[in-house]
Coordinates of C-alpha atoms in Angstrom, one line a residue:
M60 CA 0.0 -0.1 0.1
S61 CA 1.3 3.5 -1.0
S62 CA 1.7 6.2 1.6
L63 CA -0.6 8.4 -0.7
I64 CA -3.3 6.0 -0.6
A65 CA -3.0 5.3 3.2
S66 CA -3.3 9.2 3.7
A67 CA -6.8 9.2 2.0
R68 CA -10.1 8.3 3.5
F69 CA -12.3 6.0 1.4
S70 CA -16.1 6.3 1.2
V71 CA -18.9 5.0 -0.8
L72 CA -22.0 6.6 -2.6
D73 CA -24.7 4.5 -3.6
R74 CA -27.3 5.5 -6.1
S75 CA -29.9 2.9 -5.4
R76 CA -29.8 1.7 -9.0
T77 CA -32.5 -0.7 -10.0
R78 CA -31.7 -3.9 -11.8
E79 CA -33.7 -5.7 -14.6
G80 CA -36.2 -8.1 -12.7
Q81 CA -36.1 -6.1 -9.5
D82 CA -38.2 -3.2 -8.3
G83 CA -37.5 0.1 -6.6
P84 CA -38.2 -1.3 -3.1
Q85 CA -35.6 -4.0 -3.7
A86 CA -33.0 -1.4 -4.7
L87 CA -33.5 0.6 -1.5
R88 CA -33.3 -2.5 0.7
D89 CA -30.1 -3.4 -1.3
T90 CA -28.7 0.1 -0.5
V91 CA -29.3 -0.4 3.3
R92 CA -27.6 -3.9 3.1
L93 CA -24.6 -2.5 1.2
A94 CA -24.1 0.2 4.0
Q95 CA -23.9 -2.6 6.4
E96 CA -21.3 -4.4 4.3
V97 CA -19.1 -1.4 3.7
E98 CA -19.3 -0.3 7.3
A99 CA -17.8 -3.7 8.4
L100 CA -15.0 -3.2 5.8
G101 CA -14.0 0.1 7.3
Y102 CA -15.2 2.7 4.9
H103 CA -15.4 6.2 6.4
R104 CA -18.9 7.4 5.0
F105 CA -21.9 6.0 3.1
W106 CA -23.8 8.5 1.1
V107 CA -27.1 8.3 -0.9
S108 CA -28.3 10.3 -3.8
E109 CA -31.4 12.3 -5.1
H110 CA -33.1 11.5 -8.2
H111 CA -36.7 12.2 -9.4
G112 CA -38.8 10.3 -11.7
V113 CA -35.8 8.3 -13.0
P114 CA -36.8 4.7 -14.0
G115 CA -33.3 3.2 -13.0
V116 CA -32.7 5.0 -9.7
A117 CA -35.0 4.4 -6.8
G118 CA -33.5 6.9 -4.4
S119 CA -35.7 9.9 -4.6
A120 CA -35.7 11.1 -0.9
P121 CA -32.1 11.0 0.4
T122 CA -32.7 12.2 3.9
V123 CA -35.4 9.4 4.5
L124 CA -33.1 6.9 3.1
A125 CA -30.1 8.2 5.0
A126 CA -32.3 7.8 8.3
A127 CA -32.8 3.9 7.3
V128 CA -29.3 3.5 6.6
A129 CA -28.1 5.2 9.9
A130 CA -30.6 3.1 11.9
A131 CA -29.1 -0.1 10.3
T132 CA -25.5 0.8 10.9
R133 CA -23.6 1.8 14.1
T134 CA -20.3 3.7 13.3
I135 CA -20.0 4.7 9.7
R136 CA -20.9 8.3 8.8
V137 CA -24.0 8.7 6.8
G138 CA -25.1 11.4 4.5
T139 CA -26.3 12.6 1.2
G140 CA -24.6 13.0 -2.1
G141 CA -26.5 15.1 -2.3
V142 CA -29.7 16.7 -1.6
M143 CA -30.4 19.0 -4.5
L144 CA -30.8 22.2 -2.7
P145 CA -32.6 24.1 -5.6
N146 CA -35.3 21.6 -5.4
H147 CA -36.2 22.4 -1.8
Q148 CA -36.8 25.2 0.7
P149 CA -33.5 25.6 2.8
L150 CA -35.6 25.7 6.1
V151 CA -37.1 22.2 5.3
V152 CA -33.6 20.9 4.5
A153 CA -32.2 22.3 7.8
E154 CA -35.1 20.7 9.6
Q155 CA -34.5 17.3 8.0
F156 CA -30.9 17.2 8.8
G157 CA -31.6 18.6 12.2
V158 CA -33.7 15.6 12.9
L159 CA -31.1 13.2 11.5
E160 CA -28.2 14.6 13.6
S161 CA -30.4 14.6 16.8
L162 CA -31.4 10.9 16.2
F163 CA -27.8 9.9 15.2
P164 CA -25.4 12.4 16.7
G165 CA -21.9 12.9 15.3
R166 CA -22.6 10.5 12.3
I167 CA -24.4 12.7 9.7
D168 CA -23.2 14.6 6.8
M169 CA -24.9 17.1 4.5
G170 CA -23.9 16.9 0.9
L171 CA -25.5 19.5 -1.1
G172 CA -25.9 19.7 -5.0
R173 CA -27.1 22.4 -7.3
S174 CA -28.9 20.3 -10.1
V175 CA -32.6 20.5 -10.7
G176 CA -34.8 17.8 -12.2
F177 CA -33.9 15.2 -14.9
T178 CA -36.4 16.5 -17.4
D179 CA -38.6 19.6 -18.0
G180 CA -41.6 17.6 -16.9
I181 CA -39.9 16.7 -13.5
R182 CA -38.9 20.2 -13.0
R183 CA -42.4 21.4 -13.7
A184 CA -43.7 18.7 -11.0
L185 CA -41.1 20.0 -8.5
G186 CA -42.1 23.6 -9.1
R187 CA -38.6 24.3 -10.4
D188 CA -36.9 25.4 -13.5
K189 CA -33.4 25.5 -14.7
E190 CA -32.7 29.1 -13.4
D191 CA -33.3 27.8 -9.9
A192 CA -29.8 26.3 -9.9
D193 CA -28.4 30.0 -10.4
D194 CA -29.4 30.8 -6.9
F195 CA -27.5 28.1 -5.3
A196 CA -24.9 30.1 -3.4
A197 CA -27.7 32.2 -1.7
Q198 CA -29.6 29.1 -1.0
L199 CA -26.6 27.7 0.6
A200 CA -25.9 30.7 2.7
E201 CA -29.6 30.7 4.0
L202 CA -29.4 27.0 4.9
L203 CA -26.2 27.4 6.8
G204 CA -27.8 30.3 8.7
W205 CA -30.5 28.2 9.8
F206 CA -28.0 26.1 11.7
D207 CA -26.0 28.9 13.3
G208 CA -28.8 31.2 13.8
T209 CA -27.6 33.9 11.5
Q210 CA -30.1 33.7 8.6
S211 CA -32.0 36.9 8.0
A212 CA -34.3 36.2 5.2
H213 CA -37.1 35.1 7.7
P214 CA -37.0 37.2 10.7
R215 CA -38.3 35.6 14.0
V216 CA -38.3 32.2 12.3
R217 CA -36.0 29.5 13.7
A218 CA -35.2 26.0 12.3
R219 CA -35.9 23.3 15.0
P220 CA -34.1 21.2 16.0
A221 CA -31.3 22.3 13.6
E222 CA -30.3 25.5 15.1
G223 CA -27.2 25.2 17.2
L224 CA -26.3 21.6 15.7
R225 CA -23.1 21.0 13.8
V226 CA -23.8 18.9 10.6
P227 CA -20.8 19.1 8.2
P228 CA -21.8 20.4 4.9
F229 CA -20.1 19.4 1.6
V230 CA -20.7 21.1 -1.8
L231 CA -21.1 18.8 -4.8
A232 CA -19.6 20.6 -7.7
T233 CA -18.5 20.7 -11.3
G234 CA -17.0 23.9 -12.7
E235 CA -18.7 26.8 -11.1
G236 CA -19.6 24.9 -7.9
A237 CA -16.0 24.9 -6.9
E238 CA -15.8 28.6 -6.7
I239 CA -19.1 28.5 -4.5
A240 CA -17.5 25.9 -2.1
A241 CA -14.3 28.0 -1.9
A242 CA -16.2 31.3 -1.2
A243 CA -18.4 29.4 1.5
G244 CA -15.4 27.9 3.0
L245 CA -16.9 24.3 2.7
P246 CA -15.4 21.0 1.7
L247 CA -15.5 20.1 -2.0
V248 CA -16.9 16.9 -3.4
I249 CA -15.8 16.8 -7.2
G250 CA -16.0 14.2 -9.9
D251 CA -15.3 12.1 -11.8
L252 CA -12.0 10.4 -11.9
K253 CA -12.2 9.9 -15.7
G254 CA -12.3 13.6 -16.4
R255 CA -9.0 14.2 -14.6
P256 CA -7.7 17.5 -16.3
K257 CA -10.9 19.3 -15.6
V258 CA -11.2 18.0 -12.2
V259 CA -7.6 19.1 -11.3
A260 CA -8.2 22.4 -12.7
A261 CA -11.3 23.0 -10.7
I262 CA -9.6 21.8 -7.5
E263 CA -6.7 24.2 -8.1
R264 CA -9.2 27.0 -8.2
Y265 CA -11.0 25.9 -5.1
R266 CA -7.7 25.7 -3.1
A267 CA -6.6 29.1 -4.3
A268 CA -9.9 30.8 -3.7
F269 CA -10.7 29.0 -0.3
R270 CA -11.8 31.3 2.6
P271 CA -11.7 29.6 6.0
S272 CA -15.1 29.5 7.7
A273 CA -16.9 28.4 10.9
W274 CA -17.3 25.0 9.1
A275 CA -13.8 24.4 7.7
E276 CA -10.5 26.1 8.4
E277 CA -8.7 24.7 5.4
P278 CA -9.7 23.1 2.0
Y279 CA -10.9 19.6 2.0
V280 CA -11.2 17.8 -1.4
V281 CA -13.3 14.6 -2.0
V282 CA -12.9 13.2 -5.5
A283 CA -15.7 11.0 -6.5
G284 CA -15.6 8.3 -9.3
T285 CA -16.0 4.6 -10.4
V286 CA -13.5 2.2 -9.0
V287 CA -13.9 -1.5 -9.9
V288 CA -11.6 -4.2 -8.4
A289 CA -11.8 -7.9 -9.5
E290 CA -9.8 -10.9 -10.0
S291 CA -8.8 -9.9 -13.5
E292 CA -9.0 -6.7 -15.6
E293 CA -11.3 -8.5 -17.9
Q294 CA -13.7 -9.3 -15.1
A295 CA -13.5 -5.6 -13.8
A296 CA -14.2 -4.4 -17.2
R297 CA -17.2 -6.5 -17.5
L298 CA -18.7 -5.0 -14.3
L299 CA -18.5 -1.5 -16.1
T300 CA -20.8 -2.5 -18.9
P301 CA -24.3 -2.3 -17.3
E302 CA -23.8 1.3 -16.2
A303 CA -22.3 2.3 -19.6
W304 CA -25.2 0.9 -21.5
S305 CA -27.7 2.6 -19.2
L306 CA -25.8 6.0 -19.9
A307 CA -25.6 5.3 -23.8
Y308 CA -29.5 4.5 -23.7
S309 CA -30.3 7.4 -21.8
R310 CA -28.5 9.8 -24.0
T311 CA -30.1 8.5 -27.2
K312 CA -33.7 7.6 -25.8
G313 CA -34.1 10.1 -23.1
D314 CA -34.8 7.4 -20.5
F315 CA -32.5 6.1 -17.9
P316 CA -33.2 2.2 -17.7
P317 CA -32.4 -0.3 -14.9
L318 CA -29.1 -2.1 -15.0
A319 CA -28.9 -5.1 -17.5
P320 CA -26.7 -8.1 -17.0
P321 CA -23.4 -7.8 -18.6
E322 CA -24.1 -10.9 -20.9
R323 CA -27.2 -9.2 -22.3
V324 CA -25.5 -6.0 -22.8
A325 CA -22.8 -7.8 -24.6
G326 CA -25.4 -9.2 -27.1
L327 CA -27.2 -5.8 -27.7
E328 CA -27.4 -4.4 -31.3
M329 CA -26.6 -0.8 -30.7
T330 CA -27.0 2.3 -33.1
P331 CA -23.6 4.1 -34.2
K332 CA -24.6 6.9 -31.7
Q333 CA -25.3 4.3 -29.0
R334 CA -22.0 2.6 -29.5
E335 CA -20.2 5.9 -29.3
F336 CA -21.8 6.8 -26.1
Y337 CA -21.4 3.2 -24.7
E338 CA -17.6 3.0 -25.4
A339 CA -17.1 6.4 -24.0
G340 CA -18.8 5.3 -20.8
L341 CA -16.3 2.4 -20.5
R342 CA -13.3 4.6 -20.7
G343 CA -11.4 6.4 -18.0
H344 CA -12.6 4.6 -14.9
I345 CA -10.2 3.1 -12.5
H346 CA -10.7 -0.6 -12.8
G347 CA -8.6 -3.9 -12.8
T348 CA -6.8 -6.2 -10.4
E349 CA -5.8 -5.0 -6.9
E350 CA -2.2 -4.2 -8.2
Q351 CA -3.6 -2.2 -11.2
V352 CA -6.1 -0.3 -9.1
R353 CA -3.6 0.5 -6.3
D354 CA -1.4 2.0 -9.0
A355 CA -4.1 3.9 -10.6
L356 CA -5.5 5.2 -7.4
E357 CA -2.0 6.3 -6.3
E358 CA -1.7 8.4 -9.5
A359 CA -5.1 9.8 -8.9
V360 CA -4.5 10.9 -5.4
K361 CA -1.3 12.4 -6.4
E362 CA -2.7 14.3 -9.2
T363 CA -5.7 15.8 -7.4
G364 CA -4.3 16.0 -3.9
A365 CA -7.6 14.3 -2.7
D366 CA -8.1 14.0 1.0
E367 CA -10.9 11.4 0.4
V368 CA -12.1 9.0 -2.5
L369 CA -15.9 8.7 -2.7
V370 CA -16.4 5.5 -4.9
T371 CA -19.7 5.6 -7.0
T372 CA -19.6 2.3 -8.6
S373 CA -22.9 0.8 -10.0
T374 CA -23.2 -2.6 -11.6
Y375 CA -25.7 -5.3 -12.1
D376 CA -24.1 -8.0 -10.0
G377 CA -24.7 -7.0 -6.3
A378 CA -22.2 -9.8 -5.0
A379 CA -19.5 -8.6 -7.5
L380 CA -20.1 -5.1 -6.2
V381 CA -19.6 -6.1 -2.6
D382 CA -16.4 -8.2 -3.5
S383 CA -15.0 -5.2 -5.4
Y384 CA -15.4 -2.9 -2.2
R385 CA -13.8 -5.7 -0.1
R386 CA -10.7 -5.9 -2.6
L387 CA -10.6 -2.1 -2.5
A388 CA -10.7 -2.0 1.3
R389 CA -7.9 -4.5 1.3
L390 CA -5.6 -2.5 -1.0
A391 CA -6.4 0.8 0.8
G392 CA -5.5 -0.7 4.2
L393 CA -8.9 -0.1 5.8
A394 CA -9.5 -1.4 9.2
P395 CA -12.5 -3.8 9.5
R396 CA -15.0 -2.9 12.0

């Protein structure tokens, strides 16, 4: 194990992806079970995501799912990657995390993103539009103000039980979001590992512009991306194919489907455009044997200076996914709980 890898924390984000032949409730239960598995392996955090109206993703209410995960685990930090702040009133988000922190003190993280709905129809159903993401910095400031009692947008209103509690906030960012995180003095979560030059440039801007705050005295960088470890490079590459096909299908059909078995993906007839997206979806991820992944992670941590790696892998085979996390924990030197 390299000293660079040993210096970084390792965490997991699970998107509650549905699989062919399974429904959304099963995907949510699988997320809770996966949290228990990665806790036992020694991972630092387990985060869940927010998607609305997406057929291939069951996780639409991350704070609710985070509560289920925290209740089923004992020591791992639990949070969101993330709550999409433009979709919600900051007061309600503060209240929800205040409840979570009250029930599971010292274990809750508040990962916050600036995306809005997947389609125009979903955005209308949420009462939002694309321009709402432009107000993210102000929404973020209001949200943090509900915790420390400094918000002034709504005089004489106080967030209960959030006010006075310390729930670590993180900003999920690409591009502009890095500047928002730096100005607010918050940890940055950025991805993914395959777009390395763009990620490194954003991290450099973040560190240069970072202003210490009551939430963080120094920059803190979490780099997110797909990492797959298997017995062979071929087996690891095979585990990438279900997600690559889902992405290719969504970009050509406008619908994000459940994960398909790799053997079915291998036999699909794809249009030239689908094939192009599919092959692009297979490139750039960190995957292979333990030795190969160790070398690739060492390079990634060195290039980005990451304090933490957030692994976001999705695949059809749940047992193979757990095995990948087990192998990754071993090469990262995580201490089993």
